[in-house]
């Protein structure tokens, strides 16, 4: 008799367990991004507090890798890094108009703010126009991985560039 009660009780527990709702997975922590007030000093420090400029390029690259940046903030970091790469031609391996174009195109894909987008498009036009001057001595070091971005920039800008 005791065996029947125990068996019946176990069967009831099994049925009850199967009928209950599945446990919900713990909610993933909401991704947090830096506020513009927190981001702005980090951007300024990375961009302007490192000499030579190659170190600023590295600092901007490290800032870009942070998981707490919004897409618009990442776009601004890429814009700043691209600007440096386009200005200090030949000072480090990535400092060429073609590499600046790569950063500008990536920034545009992220959805920058309107103000930053305007700057990116203007600088992209400028770098496209001057690329021809850096395919000769002493500027023969354009990295192979940056060369394809000329065609992409031209396609993005449309006819006449």
PDB file of C-alpha atoms in Angstrom, residues 55-135:
ATOM      1  CA  UNK A  55      50.290  57.149 -31.395  1.00  0.00           C
ATOM      2  CA  UNK A  56      47.051  59.111 -31.774  1.00  0.00           C
ATOM      3  CA  UNK A  57      46.081  56.723 -34.585  1.00  0.00           C
ATOM      4  CA  UNK A  58      46.697  53.824 -32.190  1.00  0.00           C
ATOM      5  CA  UNK A  59      44.730  55.538 -29.400  1.00  0.00           C
ATOM      6  CA  UNK A  60      41.781  56.134 -31.740  1.00  0.00           C
ATOM      7  CA  UNK A  61      41.938  52.488 -32.827  1.00  0.00           C
ATOM      8  CA  UNK A  62      41.793  51.409 -29.180  1.00  0.00           C
ATOM      9  CA  UNK A  63      38.902  53.777 -28.493  1.00  0.00           C
ATOM     10  CA  UNK A  64      37.061  52.343 -31.503  1.00  0.00           C
ATOM     11  CA  UNK A  65      37.318  48.853 -29.964  1.00  0.00           C
ATOM     12  CA  UNK A  66      35.342  49.801 -26.863  1.00  0.00           C
ATOM     13  CA  UNK A  67      32.031  47.943 -26.651  1.00  0.00           C
ATOM     14  CA  UNK A  68      30.246  50.850 -24.975  1.00  0.00           C
ATOM     15  CA  UNK A  69      30.312  53.232 -27.948  1.00  0.00           C
ATOM     16  CA  UNK A  70      27.212  53.920 -29.996  1.00  0.00           C
ATOM     17  CA  UNK A  71      27.414  53.549 -33.769  1.00  0.00           C
ATOM     18  CA  UNK A  72      27.418  57.342 -34.157  1.00  0.00           C
ATOM     19  CA  UNK A  73      30.322  57.585 -31.688  1.00  0.00           C
ATOM     20  CA  UNK A  74      32.245  54.876 -33.561  1.00  0.00           C
ATOM     21  CA  UNK A  75      31.612  56.780 -36.780  1.00  0.00           C
ATOM     22  CA  UNK A  76      33.133  59.901 -35.245  1.00  0.00           C
ATOM     23  CA  UNK A  77      36.199  57.965 -34.077  1.00  0.00           C
ATOM     24  CA  UNK A  78      36.636  56.579 -37.601  1.00  0.00           C
ATOM     25  CA  UNK A  79      36.236  60.072 -39.041  1.00  0.00           C
ATOM     26  CA  UNK A  80      38.968  61.428 -36.753  1.00  0.00           C
ATOM     27  CA  UNK A  81      41.300  58.519 -37.493  1.00  0.00           C
ATOM     28  CA  UNK A  82      40.661  58.852 -41.222  1.00  0.00           C
ATOM     29  CA  UNK A  83      41.421  62.564 -41.064  1.00  0.00           C
ATOM     30  CA  UNK A  84      44.769  61.889 -39.450  1.00  0.00           C
ATOM     31  CA  UNK A  85      45.604  59.191 -41.959  1.00  0.00           C
ATOM     32  CA  UNK A  86      44.797  61.554 -44.802  1.00  0.00           C
ATOM     33  CA  UNK A  87      46.856  64.432 -43.392  1.00  0.00           C
ATOM     34  CA  UNK A  88      50.079  62.754 -42.279  1.00  0.00           C
ATOM     35  CA  UNK A  89      50.821  60.918 -45.524  1.00  0.00           C
ATOM     36  CA  UNK A  90      53.546  58.313 -45.296  1.00  0.00           C
ATOM     37  CA  UNK A  91      54.329  58.880 -41.596  1.00  0.00           C
ATOM     38  CA  UNK A  92      53.125  55.368 -40.696  1.00  0.00           C
ATOM     39  CA  UNK A  93      51.875  52.443 -42.772  1.00  0.00           C
ATOM     40  CA  UNK A  94      48.176  53.406 -42.660  1.00  0.00           C
ATOM     41  CA  UNK A  95      48.732  57.125 -43.297  1.00  0.00           C
ATOM     42  CA  UNK A  96      47.542  57.377 -46.904  1.00  0.00           C
ATOM     43  CA  UNK A  97      44.443  58.830 -48.586  1.00  0.00           C
ATOM     44  CA  UNK A  98      43.339  55.321 -49.527  1.00  0.00           C
ATOM     45  CA  UNK A  99      43.337  54.224 -45.862  1.00  0.00           C
ATOM     46  CA  UNK A 100      41.517  57.419 -44.898  1.00  0.00           C
ATOM     47  CA  UNK A 101      38.879  56.475 -47.483  1.00  0.00           C
ATOM     48  CA  UNK A 102      38.473  53.082 -45.801  1.00  0.00           C
ATOM     49  CA  UNK A 103      37.744  54.763 -42.459  1.00  0.00           C
ATOM     50  CA  UNK A 104      35.361  57.281 -44.021  1.00  0.00           C
ATOM     51  CA  UNK A 105      33.389  54.587 -45.845  1.00  0.00           C
ATOM     52  CA  UNK A 106      33.150  52.474 -42.676  1.00  0.00           C
ATOM     53  CA  UNK A 107      31.992  55.532 -40.720  1.00  0.00           C
ATOM     54  CA  UNK A 108      29.260  56.261 -43.250  1.00  0.00           C
ATOM     55  CA  UNK A 109      28.012  52.678 -42.880  1.00  0.00           C
ATOM     56  CA  UNK A 110      27.607  53.174 -39.124  1.00  0.00           C
ATOM     57  CA  UNK A 111      25.253  56.133 -39.442  1.00  0.00           C
ATOM     58  CA  UNK A 112      27.090  59.201 -38.173  1.00  0.00           C
ATOM     59  CA  UNK A 113      25.322  62.312 -36.979  1.00  0.00           C
ATOM     60  CA  UNK A 114      24.422  64.768 -39.740  1.00  0.00           C
ATOM     61  CA  UNK A 115      27.255  67.115 -38.804  1.00  0.00           C
ATOM     62  CA  UNK A 116      29.861  64.346 -38.860  1.00  0.00           C
ATOM     63  CA  UNK A 117      28.427  62.898 -42.089  1.00  0.00           C
ATOM     64  CA  UNK A 118      28.876  66.250 -43.820  1.00  0.00           C
ATOM     65  CA  UNK A 119      32.522  66.378 -42.698  1.00  0.00           C
ATOM     66  CA  UNK A 120      33.109  62.791 -43.818  1.00  0.00           C
ATOM     67  CA  UNK A 121      31.687  63.365 -47.291  1.00  0.00           C
ATOM     68  CA  UNK A 122      33.733  66.556 -47.737  1.00  0.00           C
ATOM     69  CA  UNK A 123      36.933  64.853 -46.578  1.00  0.00           C
ATOM     70  CA  UNK A 124      36.192  61.800 -48.716  1.00  0.00           C
ATOM     71  CA  UNK A 125      35.949  64.052 -51.788  1.00  0.00           C
ATOM     72  CA  UNK A 126      39.223  65.711 -50.823  1.00  0.00           C
ATOM     73  CA  UNK A 127      41.092  62.432 -50.339  1.00  0.00           C
ATOM     74  CA  UNK A 128      39.743  61.047 -53.615  1.00  0.00           C
ATOM     75  CA  UNK A 129      40.961  64.154 -55.441  1.00  0.00           C
ATOM     76  CA  UNK A 130      44.480  63.951 -54.030  1.00  0.00           C
ATOM     77  CA  UNK A 131      45.068  60.193 -54.194  1.00  0.00           C
ATOM     78  CA  UNK A 132      46.909  60.519 -57.521  1.00  0.00           C
ATOM     79  CA  UNK A 133      49.749  62.416 -55.877  1.00  0.00           C
ATOM     80  CA  UNK A 134      50.629  59.565 -53.554  1.00  0.00           C
ATOM     81  CA  UNK A 135      51.279  56.780 -56.038  1.00  0.00           C
TER      82      UNK A 135
END
